[in-house]
PDB file of C-alpha atoms in Angstrom:
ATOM      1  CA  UNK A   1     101.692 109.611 136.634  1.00 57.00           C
ATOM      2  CA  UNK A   2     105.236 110.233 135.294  1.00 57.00           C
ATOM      3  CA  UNK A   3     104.365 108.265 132.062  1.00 59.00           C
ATOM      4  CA  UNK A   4     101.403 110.195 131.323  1.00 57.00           C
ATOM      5  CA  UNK A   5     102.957 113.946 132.063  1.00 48.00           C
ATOM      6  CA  UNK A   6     106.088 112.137 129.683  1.00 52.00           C
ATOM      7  CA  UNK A   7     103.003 111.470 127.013  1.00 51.00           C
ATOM      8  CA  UNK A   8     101.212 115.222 127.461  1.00 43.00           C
ATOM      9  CA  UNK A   9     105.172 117.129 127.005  1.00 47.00           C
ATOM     10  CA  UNK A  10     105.360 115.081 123.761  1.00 43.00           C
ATOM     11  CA  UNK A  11     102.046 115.519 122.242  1.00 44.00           C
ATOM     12  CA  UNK A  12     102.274 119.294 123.256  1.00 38.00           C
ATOM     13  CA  UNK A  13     105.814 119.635 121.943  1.00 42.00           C
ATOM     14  CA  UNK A  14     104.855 118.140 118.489  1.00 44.00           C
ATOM     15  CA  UNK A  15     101.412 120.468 118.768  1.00 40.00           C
ATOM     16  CA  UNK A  16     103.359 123.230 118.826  1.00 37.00           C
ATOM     17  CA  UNK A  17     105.942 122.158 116.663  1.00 38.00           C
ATOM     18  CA  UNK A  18     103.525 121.849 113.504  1.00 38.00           C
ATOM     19  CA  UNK A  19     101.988 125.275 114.313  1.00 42.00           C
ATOM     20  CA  UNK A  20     104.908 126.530 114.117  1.00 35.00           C
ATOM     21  CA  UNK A  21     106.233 124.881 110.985  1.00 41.00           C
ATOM     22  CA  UNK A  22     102.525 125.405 109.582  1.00 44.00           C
ATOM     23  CA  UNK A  23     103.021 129.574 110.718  1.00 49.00           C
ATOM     24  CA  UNK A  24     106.602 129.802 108.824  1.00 55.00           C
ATOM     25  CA  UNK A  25     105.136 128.116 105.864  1.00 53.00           C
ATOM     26  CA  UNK A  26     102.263 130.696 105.174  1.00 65.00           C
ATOM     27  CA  UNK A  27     105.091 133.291 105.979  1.00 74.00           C
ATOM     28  CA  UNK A  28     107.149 131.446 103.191  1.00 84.00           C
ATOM     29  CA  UNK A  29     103.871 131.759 100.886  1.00 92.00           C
ATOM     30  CA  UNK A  30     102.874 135.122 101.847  1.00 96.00           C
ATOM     31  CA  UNK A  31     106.491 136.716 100.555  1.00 96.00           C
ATOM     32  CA  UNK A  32     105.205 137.835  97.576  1.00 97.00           C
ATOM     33  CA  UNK A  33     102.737 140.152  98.999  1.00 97.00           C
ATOM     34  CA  UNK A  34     104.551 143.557  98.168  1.00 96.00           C
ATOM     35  CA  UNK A  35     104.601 146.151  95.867  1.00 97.00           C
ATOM     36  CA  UNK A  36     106.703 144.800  92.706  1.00 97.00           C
ATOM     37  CA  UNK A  37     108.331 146.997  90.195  1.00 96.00           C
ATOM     38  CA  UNK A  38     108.429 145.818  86.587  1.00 95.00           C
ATOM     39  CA  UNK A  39     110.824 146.373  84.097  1.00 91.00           C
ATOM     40  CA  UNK A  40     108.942 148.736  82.627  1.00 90.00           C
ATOM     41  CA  UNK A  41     108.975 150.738  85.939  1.00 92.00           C
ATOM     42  CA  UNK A  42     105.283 150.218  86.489  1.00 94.00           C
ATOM     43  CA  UNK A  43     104.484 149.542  90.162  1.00 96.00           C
ATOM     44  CA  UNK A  44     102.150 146.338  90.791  1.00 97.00           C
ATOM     45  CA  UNK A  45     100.630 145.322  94.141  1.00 97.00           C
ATOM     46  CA  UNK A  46     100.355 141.384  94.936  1.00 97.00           C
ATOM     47  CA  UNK A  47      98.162 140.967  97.634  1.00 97.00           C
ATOM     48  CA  UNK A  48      96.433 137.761  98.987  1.00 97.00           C
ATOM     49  CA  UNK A  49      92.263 137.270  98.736  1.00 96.00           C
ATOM     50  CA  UNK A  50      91.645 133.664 100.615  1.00 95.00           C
ATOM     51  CA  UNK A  51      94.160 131.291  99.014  1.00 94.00           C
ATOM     52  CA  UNK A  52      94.594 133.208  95.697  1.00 97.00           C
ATOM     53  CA  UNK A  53      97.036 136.141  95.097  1.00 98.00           C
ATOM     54  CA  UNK A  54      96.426 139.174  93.147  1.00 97.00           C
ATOM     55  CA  UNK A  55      98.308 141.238  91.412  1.00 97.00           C
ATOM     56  CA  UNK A  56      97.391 145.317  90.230  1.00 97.00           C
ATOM     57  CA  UNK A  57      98.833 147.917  88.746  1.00 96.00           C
ATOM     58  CA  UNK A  58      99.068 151.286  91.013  1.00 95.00           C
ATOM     59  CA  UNK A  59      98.514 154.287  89.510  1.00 89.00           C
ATOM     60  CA  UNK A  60     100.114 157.739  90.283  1.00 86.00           C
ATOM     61  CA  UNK A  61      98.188 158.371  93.349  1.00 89.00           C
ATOM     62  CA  UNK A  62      99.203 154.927  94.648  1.00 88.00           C
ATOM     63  CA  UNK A  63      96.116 153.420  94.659  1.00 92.00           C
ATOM     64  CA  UNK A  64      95.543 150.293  93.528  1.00 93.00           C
ATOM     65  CA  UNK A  65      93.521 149.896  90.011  1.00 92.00           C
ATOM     66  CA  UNK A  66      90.911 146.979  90.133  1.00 92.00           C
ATOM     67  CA  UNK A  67      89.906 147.216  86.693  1.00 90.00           C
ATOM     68  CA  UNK A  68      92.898 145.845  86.098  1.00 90.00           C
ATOM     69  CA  UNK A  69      94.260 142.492  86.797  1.00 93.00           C
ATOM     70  CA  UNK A  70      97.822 141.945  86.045  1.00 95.00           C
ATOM     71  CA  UNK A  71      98.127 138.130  88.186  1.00 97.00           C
ATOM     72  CA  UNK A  72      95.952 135.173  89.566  1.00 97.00           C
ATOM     73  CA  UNK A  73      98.317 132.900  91.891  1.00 98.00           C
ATOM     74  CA  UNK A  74      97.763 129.837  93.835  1.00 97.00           C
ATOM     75  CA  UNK A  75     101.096 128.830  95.877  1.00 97.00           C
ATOM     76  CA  UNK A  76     101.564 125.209  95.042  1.00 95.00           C
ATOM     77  CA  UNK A  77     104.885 123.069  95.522  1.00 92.00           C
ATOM     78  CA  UNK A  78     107.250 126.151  96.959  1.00 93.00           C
ATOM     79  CA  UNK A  79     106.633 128.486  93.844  1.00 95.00           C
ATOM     80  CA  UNK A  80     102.907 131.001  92.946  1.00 98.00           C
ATOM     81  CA  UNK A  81     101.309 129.243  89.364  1.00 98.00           C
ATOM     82  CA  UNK A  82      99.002 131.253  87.678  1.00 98.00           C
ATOM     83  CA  UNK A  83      98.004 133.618  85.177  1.00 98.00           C
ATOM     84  CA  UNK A  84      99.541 136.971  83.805  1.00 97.00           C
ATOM     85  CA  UNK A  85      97.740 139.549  81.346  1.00 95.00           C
ATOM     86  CA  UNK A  86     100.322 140.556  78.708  1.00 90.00           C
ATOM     87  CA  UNK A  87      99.647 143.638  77.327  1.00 85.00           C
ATOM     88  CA  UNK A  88     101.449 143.379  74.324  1.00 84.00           C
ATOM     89  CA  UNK A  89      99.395 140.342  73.386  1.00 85.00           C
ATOM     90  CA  UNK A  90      96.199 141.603  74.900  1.00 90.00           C
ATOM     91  CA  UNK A  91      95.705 138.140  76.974  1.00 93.00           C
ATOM     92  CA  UNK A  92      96.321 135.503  79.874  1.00 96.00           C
ATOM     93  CA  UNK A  93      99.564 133.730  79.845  1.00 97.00           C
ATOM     94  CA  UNK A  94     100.683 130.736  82.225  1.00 97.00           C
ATOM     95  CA  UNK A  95     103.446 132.151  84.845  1.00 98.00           C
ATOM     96  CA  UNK A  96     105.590 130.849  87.493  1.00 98.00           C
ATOM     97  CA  UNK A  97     107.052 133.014  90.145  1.00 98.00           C
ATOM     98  CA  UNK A  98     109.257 132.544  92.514  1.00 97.00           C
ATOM     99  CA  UNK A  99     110.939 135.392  95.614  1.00 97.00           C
ATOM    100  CA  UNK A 100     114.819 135.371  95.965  1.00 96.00           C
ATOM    101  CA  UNK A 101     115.351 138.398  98.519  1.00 93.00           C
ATOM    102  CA  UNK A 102     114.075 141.615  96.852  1.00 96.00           C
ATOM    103  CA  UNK A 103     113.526 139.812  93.474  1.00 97.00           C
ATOM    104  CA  UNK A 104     110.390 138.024  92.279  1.00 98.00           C
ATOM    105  CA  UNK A 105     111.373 135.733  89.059  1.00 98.00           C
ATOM    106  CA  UNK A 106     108.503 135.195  86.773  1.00 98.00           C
ATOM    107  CA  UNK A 107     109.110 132.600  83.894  1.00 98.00           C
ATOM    108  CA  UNK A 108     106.225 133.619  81.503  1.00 97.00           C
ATOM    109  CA  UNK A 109     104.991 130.924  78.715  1.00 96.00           C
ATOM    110  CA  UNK A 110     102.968 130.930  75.376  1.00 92.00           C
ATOM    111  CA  UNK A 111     102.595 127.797  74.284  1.00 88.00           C
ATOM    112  CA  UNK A 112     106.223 127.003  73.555  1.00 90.00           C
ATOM    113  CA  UNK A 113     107.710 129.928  74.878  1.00 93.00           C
ATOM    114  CA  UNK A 114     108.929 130.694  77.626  1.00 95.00           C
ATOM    115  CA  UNK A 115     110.185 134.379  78.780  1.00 95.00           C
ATOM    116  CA  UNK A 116     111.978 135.533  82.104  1.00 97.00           C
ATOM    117  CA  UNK A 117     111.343 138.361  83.702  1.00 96.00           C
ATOM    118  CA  UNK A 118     112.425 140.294  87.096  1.00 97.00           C
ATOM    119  CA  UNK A 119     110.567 142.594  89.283  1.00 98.00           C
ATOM    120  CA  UNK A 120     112.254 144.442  91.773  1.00 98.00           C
ATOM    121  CA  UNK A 121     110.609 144.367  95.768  1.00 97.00           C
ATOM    122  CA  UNK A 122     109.621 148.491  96.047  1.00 95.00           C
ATOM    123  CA  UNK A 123     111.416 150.428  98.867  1.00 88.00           C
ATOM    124  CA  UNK A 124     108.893 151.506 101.631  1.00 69.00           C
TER     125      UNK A 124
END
């Protein structure tokens, strides 16, 4: 009897150690979903649909814009790999993104090159 309660406090103790580790992982993933302020001082929402993560402009009432689709993420390998619209060339470019406290780093690429940018986490 002693062997098998020994057996039950280990499978429950690794049960609930992988929900656990599973639960701070999607935490780790779901960091990006925020409010984001560009450079250009142009607020953007990231918010998650199923596994993807979506980024849109708000506009002055603070509404999000859906006609407008600034990023399409997938979290893969501890950093969001996607798509960003650049306005300035009117099309999709590869990103990578990455959350260090209240900054989200976005290394941007066309074809050869490759551009940094910061966004800043806005303040509630």
């Amino acid at each position: 009897m002693r062997k098998n309660m020994n057996h039950f406090i280990t499978i429950a103790f690794f049960v609930l150690s992988t929900n656990l580790f599973a639960q701070d992982k999607q935490d780790q993933q779901d960091e990006i979903v925020a409010v984001w302020i560009t450079a250009e001082e142009t607020k953007v929402e990231i918010y998650k649909e199923g596994n993807v993560y979506l980024g849109n402009p708000i506009n002055s009432e603070g509404e999000r814009n859906m006609e407008i689709e600034v990023l399409n993420l997938e979290y893969k390998e501890g950093k969001w790999v996607g798509k960003i619209y650049s306005k300035k060339r009117g099309r999709l470019l590869d990103v990578e993104c990455q959350v260090e406290s209240d900054k989200l780093l976005l290394e941007v690429t066309a074809r050869f090159i490759s551009a940094d940018l910061e966004w800043s986490r806005a303040k509630s």
